[in-house]
Amino acid sequence: MIYVNDLCKQFGDNKVLQNITEHIKPGEKVVVIGPSGSGKSTFLRCLNLLEQPTSGSITFDGQEITAPRTDINKVRQHMGMVFQHFNLFANLTVKQNITLAPIRLKLMTKEEADAEAMRLLNRVNLADKADAYPAQLSGGQKQRIAIVRALAMKPKVMLFDEPTSALDPEMVGEVLEVMKELAEDGMTMVVVTHEMGFAREVATRVLFMDGGGIIEQGTPEEVFTNPKEARTKDFLSKVL
Amino acid sequence: MKKLFALLLAMAMCFALLTGCGSSKETADDVNAEPAATEDAQEETPAEGEDAQEETPAEGEDAQEETPAEGGLTVADGVLTMGTNAAFPPYEFYDGDTIVGIDAEIAAAIAEKLGLELQIVDMDFGSIITAVQTGKIDIGMAGMTVTEERLQNVNFSTSYATGIQVVIVTEDSEIASVDDIAAKVDAGEDLLIGCQEATTGAIYATGDFGDDHVITYPNGATAVQALQKGKVDCVIIDNQPALNFVAANDGLVILDTEYVTEDYAIAISKDNEELLNQINAALDELIADGTVQEILDKYIVAE
Amino acid sequence: MEKLIEVLKLGIYQTFILKDNYQYFVRGVGITLQVTLFSLIFGLILGVLVAIIRSAHDQQPENRRNPVLGFFNVLAKIYLTVIRGTPTMVQLLIMWFVIWAGTRSSEANLIRCAVLTFGINSGAYVAEIVRSGIMSIDKGQMEAGRSVGLSYAQAMRFVVIPQAFKNVLPALGNEMITLLKETSIVTVIGLKDLTKGAMIIQGNTYQALVPFFAIAIIYLVMVLLLTWVMGKVERRLRESDLR
């Protein structure tokens, strides 16, 4: 589904990603782990071109999205993204947050979008917050709504950029619960996270990144119980 | 809200009263205290004058108690301060950085007669009267015309010169006489007359032809420029500056028919009858001995 | 004291009642409000446009600068420098006597010229106010907008600008007040606004204090009304901040 070929990203002289080649297949739940500064968030943000790769190519759904003439807005409609800091539109109500893009991009009528929003809100048990503003919600509620906002676009893949890192500990569970349900429904997911429990339970594949490259990958058992690389062992010994 | 407004209104009115009437006397003190400032009075800007004005209400009451009501003839001992707008040749204009002209010379002659030293202050035409009323200056001399309404707010001396309001048009203009203006206005034509703000030309034109036909500018030069750029159809202005403007700009002519004739006089505060009398006395002598006519002849060259 | 009252009576009589002079104030307020209102609208549109060009240019990634945007950015910068670096009165005189040379001094033309000048002038200040507002919005808002497939323009319009606008409302209110008062310089091109009304009465009667205090109060009341309206708008827009 997503082919990443020889991807490099530099900020000035700082090489953040070096020659990453990777293939994410439909239905996979790929969890990316690694120490901070390892480039995992940048890697994720390159996938929907929130970061412009310095070189290399990315092909999504048979289309090379790094090609100059690509309509990136169209591509992003099919790639949901959830951010560490939620990034709910502060000026809009919960329902408007969810329906803004479907309506403005003429994918749904207002009625359809509202109905879809309510359906999704019910799914995450937040239907009563439909008319609240983001500032009135807890972190866990915000993140669940951010997930719903991405889902409302009916994406083919969901990208999660440390979705629980900014949450108070007691709210992490409710967000991970929604992500698990999503995984069970068969959504293709790429998740950057520090939640090793989640990685173990949900991932079909774990990527360990360090120093801008993928050091090691495999099933959760392979990576967590039987890491081969010294750096992986070192990292896991610190977080587990 | 209503109460607040009423309060503000009351405050504003009090302030107006203090500045309007109290100040002609106490500023005598003010000016005496800083004679150095008046030395370069000619270069003093109106802005500076306003600064001083703000101080007066506070000091006003003290000064009134200390000095007798009729403190003196002039605001500063031995100095006659004249306010003018030095963009009105040949009555007043700059020669280098001194203000010269008919008004300046007549004022100098009067000052000499009264044994006073003359100081000339250049300011906006509109500010001259306020300055006279608030005692910033002793006299206003700027080709000022006496009218009934104005007489209620300020005293005027005997007239020392006759002003003629004339009409300037472009050479290719359809307007050949003052009557043409009236005819065009009566016919409902879109005719525009340029004037200098606050001059009698503007007042008479507004009275005769209506407010909609009169556009006023901060000075005569701007009005003439508006005429040249086709923004207005004619300019009504004093004959003497008109001659200068026409001489300086190609393509302009003055209509033969005069618009109005009027008398120029010196403006003096209503609070200073004594100065009015002395100036009238001096002026009468100067007119009688031909000095005034001499000055007029010097600047106004017969055509 | 009696004398003061006499003077005040005469002043009020000559300023308002004599020859229906109050008409100068009534019509002057109308002109002042017209010029202010249309200049505001024009300035706001122009300012927001320039602010978007400037911030869109500044927010581009280093290696992918759009040359067309670069060109407009340079134009915008020149515009801001020239307009903010020269006095409004000079701009007005140039607009009326040089650029619009040959245009008749009809009231409609004078108003149009004033609106154009003040609109262009105010636009420069609004642009910098709005740009600071846009820059103050967390870039996550733009990213989130882009991530659901909105274009840059759509994300700007539906997400960033509304928030930026709310943040800069007090500064915009200030600019409106400044503009309302600054329109008084239209007297130099002969437009009969509120200030000109007082000048005409002063010229006619040599009565200065009452006409000028009268317009000072009228300006103050207009500013108070404007402040009140802005307060209302601000409170409405603050709804999304409620907790």
Coordinates of N, CA and C in Angstrom, one line a residue, chain B residues 178-293:
Chain B
V178 N -18.5 87.1 -13.2 CA -19.1 86.6 -12.0 C -20.5 86.1 -12.2
D179 N -21.2 86.9 -13.1 CA -22.6 86.5 -13.5 C -22.7 85.1 -14.1
D180 N -21.6 84.7 -14.8 CA -21.7 83.4 -15.4 C -21.7 82.3 -14.3
I181 N -21.0 82.6 -13.2 CA -21.0 81.6 -12.2 C -22.4 81.4 -11.6
A182 N -23.0 82.6 -11.3 CA -24.4 82.5 -10.8 C -25.4 81.9 -11.8
A183 N -25.2 82.2 -13.1 CA -26.1 81.6 -14.1 C -25.9 80.1 -14.2
K184 N -24.7 79.6 -14.1 CA -24.4 78.2 -14.2 C -25.0 77.5 -13.0
V185 N -24.8 78.1 -11.8 CA -25.3 77.5 -10.6 C -26.8 77.4 -10.6
D186 N -27.4 78.5 -11.1 CA -28.9 78.6 -11.2 C -29.4 77.5 -12.2
A187 N -28.6 77.3 -13.2 CA -29.0 76.3 -14.2 C -28.8 74.9 -13.7
G188 N -28.4 74.8 -12.5 CA -28.2 73.4 -12.0 C -26.9 72.7 -12.4
E189 N -26.0 73.5 -13.0 CA -24.8 72.8 -13.5 C -23.9 72.5 -12.3
D190 N -23.0 71.5 -12.6 CA -22.1 71.0 -11.6 C -20.8 71.9 -11.6
L191 N -21.0 73.1 -11.0 CA -19.9 74.0 -11.0 C -19.2 74.1 -9.6
L192 N -17.9 74.0 -9.6 CA -17.2 74.0 -8.3 C -16.3 75.2 -8.1
I193 N -16.4 75.8 -7.0 CA -15.6 77.0 -6.7 C -14.5 76.6 -5.6
G194 N -13.3 76.9 -5.8 CA -12.3 76.6 -4.8 C -12.0 77.9 -4.0
C195 N -11.8 77.7 -2.7 CA -11.5 78.9 -1.9 C -10.5 78.5 -0.8
Q196 N -10.0 79.5 -0.1 CA -9.2 79.2 1.1 C -10.1 79.1 2.3
E197 N -9.8 78.1 3.1 CA -10.6 77.9 4.3 C -10.7 79.1 5.2
A198 N -11.8 79.4 5.7 CA -12.0 80.4 6.7 C -11.9 81.8 6.2
T199 N -11.8 82.0 4.8 CA -11.7 83.3 4.3 C -13.1 83.8 3.9
T200 N -13.2 85.2 3.8 CA -14.5 85.7 3.4 C -14.9 85.2 2.0
G201 N -13.9 85.0 1.2 CA -14.2 84.5 -0.2 C -15.1 83.2 0.0
A202 N -14.7 82.3 0.8 CA -15.4 81.1 1.1 C -16.8 81.4 1.7
I203 N -16.8 82.3 2.6 CA -18.1 82.6 3.3 C -19.1 83.2 2.3
Y204 N -18.6 84.2 1.5 CA -19.6 84.8 0.5 C -20.0 83.8 -0.6
A205 N -19.0 83.0 -1.0 CA -19.4 82.1 -2.1 C -20.4 81.0 -1.6
T206 N -20.2 80.6 -0.3 CA -21.1 79.6 0.2 C -22.5 80.3 0.3
G207 N -22.5 81.6 0.8 CA -23.8 82.3 0.9 C -24.5 82.5 -0.4
D208 N -23.7 82.8 -1.5 CA -24.3 83.1 -2.8 C -24.6 81.9 -3.6
F209 N -23.8 80.9 -3.5 CA -23.9 79.8 -4.5 C -24.3 78.4 -3.8
G210 N -24.2 78.4 -2.5 CA -24.5 77.2 -1.8 C -23.3 76.4 -1.4
D211 N -23.4 75.7 -0.3 CA -22.3 74.9 0.2 C -21.8 73.8 -0.8
D212 N -22.7 73.3 -1.5 CA -22.4 72.2 -2.4 C -21.4 72.6 -3.5
H213 N -21.4 73.9 -3.8 CA -20.6 74.3 -4.9 C -19.2 74.9 -4.5
V214 N -19.0 74.9 -3.2 CA -17.7 75.5 -2.6 C -16.8 74.4 -2.0
I215 N -15.6 74.4 -2.5 CA -14.6 73.4 -1.9 C -13.5 74.3 -1.3
T216 N -13.2 74.1 0.0 CA -12.2 74.9 0.7 C -10.9 74.1 0.9
Y217 N -9.8 74.8 0.8 CA -8.5 74.3 1.0 C -7.7 75.0 2.1
P218 N -6.7 74.3 2.7 CA -6.0 74.9 3.8 C -5.3 76.2 3.4
N219 N -4.9 76.4 2.1 CA -4.3 77.7 1.7 C -4.7 78.0 0.2
G220 N -4.4 79.2 -0.2 CA -4.7 79.6 -1.5 C -4.0 78.8 -2.6
A221 N -2.7 78.5 -2.3 CA -1.9 77.8 -3.3 C -2.6 76.4 -3.7
T222 N -3.1 75.8 -2.7 CA -3.7 74.5 -2.9 C -5.0 74.6 -3.7
A223 N -5.7 75.7 -3.5 CA -6.9 75.9 -4.2 C -6.6 76.2 -5.7
V224 N -5.5 77.0 -5.9 CA -5.1 77.3 -7.3 C -4.6 76.0 -8.0
Q225 N -4.0 75.1 -7.2 CA -3.5 73.9 -7.8 C -4.7 73.0 -8.2
A226 N -5.7 73.0 -7.4 CA -7.0 72.2 -7.7 C -7.6 72.8 -9.0
L227 N -7.5 74.1 -9.2 CA -8.0 74.7 -10.4 C -7.2 74.2 -11.6
Q228 N -5.9 74.2 -11.5 CA -5.1 73.7 -12.6 C -5.3 72.3 -12.9
K229 N -5.6 71.5 -11.9 CA -5.8 70.0 -12.1 C -7.2 69.7 -12.6
G230 N -8.0 70.8 -12.7 CA -9.4 70.5 -13.2 C -10.3 70.0 -12.1
K231 N -9.9 70.2 -10.9 CA -10.8 69.7 -9.8 C -11.9 70.7 -9.5
V232 N -11.6 71.9 -9.7 CA -12.6 73.0 -9.5 C -12.6 73.8 -10.8
D233 N -13.7 74.6 -10.9 CA -13.8 75.4 -12.2 C -13.3 76.8 -12.0
C234 N -13.2 77.3 -10.8 CA -12.7 78.7 -10.6 C -12.2 78.8 -9.1
V235 N -11.5 79.8 -8.8 CA -11.0 80.0 -7.5 C -11.4 81.5 -7.1
I236 N -12.1 81.6 -6.0 CA -12.4 83.0 -5.5 C -11.4 83.3 -4.3
I237 N -10.6 84.3 -4.5 CA -9.6 84.6 -3.6 C -9.3 86.1 -3.7
D238 N -8.5 86.6 -2.7 CA -8.1 88.0 -2.6 C -7.3 88.4 -3.9
N239 N -7.6 89.6 -4.3 CA -7.0 90.1 -5.5 C -5.4 90.0 -5.5
Q240 N -4.8 90.5 -4.4 CA -3.4 90.6 -4.4 C -2.7 89.2 -4.5
P241 N -3.0 88.3 -3.7 CA -2.5 86.9 -3.9 C -2.8 86.4 -5.2
A242 N -4.0 86.7 -5.7 CA -4.4 86.2 -7.0 C -3.5 86.6 -8.1
L243 N -3.1 87.9 -8.0 CA -2.1 88.4 -9.0 C -0.8 87.6 -9.0
N244 N -0.4 87.3 -7.8 CA 0.9 86.5 -7.6 C 0.7 85.1 -8.2
F245 N -0.4 84.5 -7.9 CA -0.7 83.1 -8.3 C -0.7 83.1 -9.9
V246 N -1.4 84.0 -10.5 CA -1.5 84.0 -11.9 C -0.2 84.3 -12.6
A247 N 0.6 85.2 -11.9 CA 1.9 85.4 -12.5 C 2.8 84.2 -12.4
A248 N 2.6 83.4 -11.4 CA 3.5 82.3 -11.2 C 3.1 81.0 -12.0
N249 N 1.8 81.0 -12.4 CA 1.3 79.8 -13.1 C 0.8 80.1 -14.5
D250 N 1.2 79.4 -15.5 CA 0.7 79.6 -16.8 C -0.7 79.1 -16.9
G251 N -1.4 79.8 -17.9 CA -2.8 79.3 -18.2 C -3.9 79.8 -17.3
L252 N -3.6 80.7 -16.4 CA -4.6 81.2 -15.5 C -4.9 82.7 -15.7
V253 N -6.1 83.1 -15.6 CA -6.4 84.5 -15.7 C -7.4 84.9 -14.6
I254 N -7.4 86.2 -14.3 CA -8.3 86.8 -13.4 C -9.4 87.5 -14.1
L255 N -10.7 87.2 -13.7 CA -11.8 87.8 -14.4 C -11.8 89.3 -14.1
D256 N -12.3 90.1 -15.1 CA -12.3 91.6 -14.9 C -13.3 92.0 -13.8
T257 N -14.4 91.3 -13.7 CA -15.4 91.7 -12.7 C -15.0 91.2 -11.4
E258 N -15.1 92.2 -10.4 CA -14.7 91.8 -9.0 C -15.9 91.1 -8.4
Y259 N -15.5 90.2 -7.5 CA -16.6 89.5 -6.8 C -17.2 90.3 -5.6
V260 N -16.3 90.6 -4.7 CA -16.8 91.5 -3.6 C -15.6 92.4 -3.2
T261 N -15.9 93.5 -2.6 CA -14.9 94.4 -2.0 C -15.1 94.5 -0.5
E262 N -14.0 94.5 0.2 CA -14.1 94.4 1.7 C -13.0 95.1 2.4
D263 N -13.2 95.3 3.6 CA -12.2 96.1 4.4 C -11.4 95.2 5.3
Y264 N -10.1 95.4 5.3 CA -9.2 94.6 6.2 C -9.0 95.4 7.4
A265 N -8.9 94.6 8.6 CA -8.7 95.3 9.8 C -7.9 94.4 10.7
I266 N -7.4 94.9 11.9 CA -6.6 94.2 12.8 C -7.6 93.6 13.9
A267 N -7.4 92.3 14.2 CA -8.2 91.7 15.2 C -7.5 91.8 16.6
I268 N -8.3 92.2 17.6 CA -7.8 92.4 18.9 C -8.8 91.7 19.9
S269 N -8.3 91.2 21.0 CA -9.1 90.5 21.9 C -10.2 91.5 22.5
K270 N -11.4 91.0 22.7 CA -12.4 91.8 23.4 C -12.1 92.2 24.8
D271 N -11.1 91.5 25.4 CA -10.7 91.8 26.7 C -9.7 92.9 26.8
N272 N -9.3 93.4 25.7 CA -8.3 94.4 25.7 C -8.7 95.7 24.9
E273 N -9.7 96.4 25.5 CA -10.2 97.6 24.8 C -9.1 98.6 24.7
E274 N -8.2 98.7 25.8 CA -7.2 99.7 25.8 C -6.2 99.6 24.6
L275 N -5.9 98.3 24.3 CA -5.0 98.1 23.1 C -5.7 98.5 21.8
L276 N -7.0 98.2 21.8 CA -7.8 98.6 20.6 C -7.8 100.1 20.4
N277 N -8.0 100.8 21.5 CA -8.0 102.3 21.3 C -6.7 102.8 20.9
Q278 N -5.6 102.3 21.5 CA -4.3 102.8 21.2 C -3.9 102.5 19.7
I279 N -4.3 101.3 19.3 CA -3.9 100.9 17.9 C -4.7 101.7 16.9
N280 N -6.0 102.0 17.3 CA -6.8 102.8 16.4 C -6.2 104.2 16.3
A281 N -5.8 104.7 17.4 CA -5.2 106.0 17.4 C -4.0 106.1 16.5
A282 N -3.1 105.1 16.7 CA -1.8 105.0 15.9 C -2.2 104.8 14.5
L283 N -3.1 104.0 14.2 CA -3.5 103.7 12.8 C -4.0 104.9 12.1
D284 N -4.9 105.7 12.9 CA -5.5 106.9 12.3 C -4.4 107.9 11.9
E285 N -3.4 108.0 12.8 CA -2.3 108.9 12.5 C -1.5 108.4 11.2
L286 N -1.3 107.1 11.2 CA -0.5 106.6 10.1 C -1.2 106.7 8.7
I287 N -2.6 106.6 8.8 CA -3.4 106.8 7.6 C -3.3 108.3 7.2
A288 N -3.5 109.1 8.2 CA -3.5 110.6 8.0 C -2.2 111.1 7.4
D289 N -1.1 110.6 7.9 CA 0.2 111.1 7.4 C 0.7 110.3 6.1
G290 N -0.1 109.4 5.6 CA 0.2 108.8 4.3 C 1.1 107.6 4.4
T291 N 1.5 107.2 5.6 CA 2.4 106.1 5.8 C 1.8 104.8 5.3
V292 N 0.5 104.6 5.6 CA -0.2 103.4 5.2 C -0.2 103.3 3.7
Q293 N -0.6 104.4 3.1 CA -0.7 104.4 1.6 C 0.7 104.1 1.0

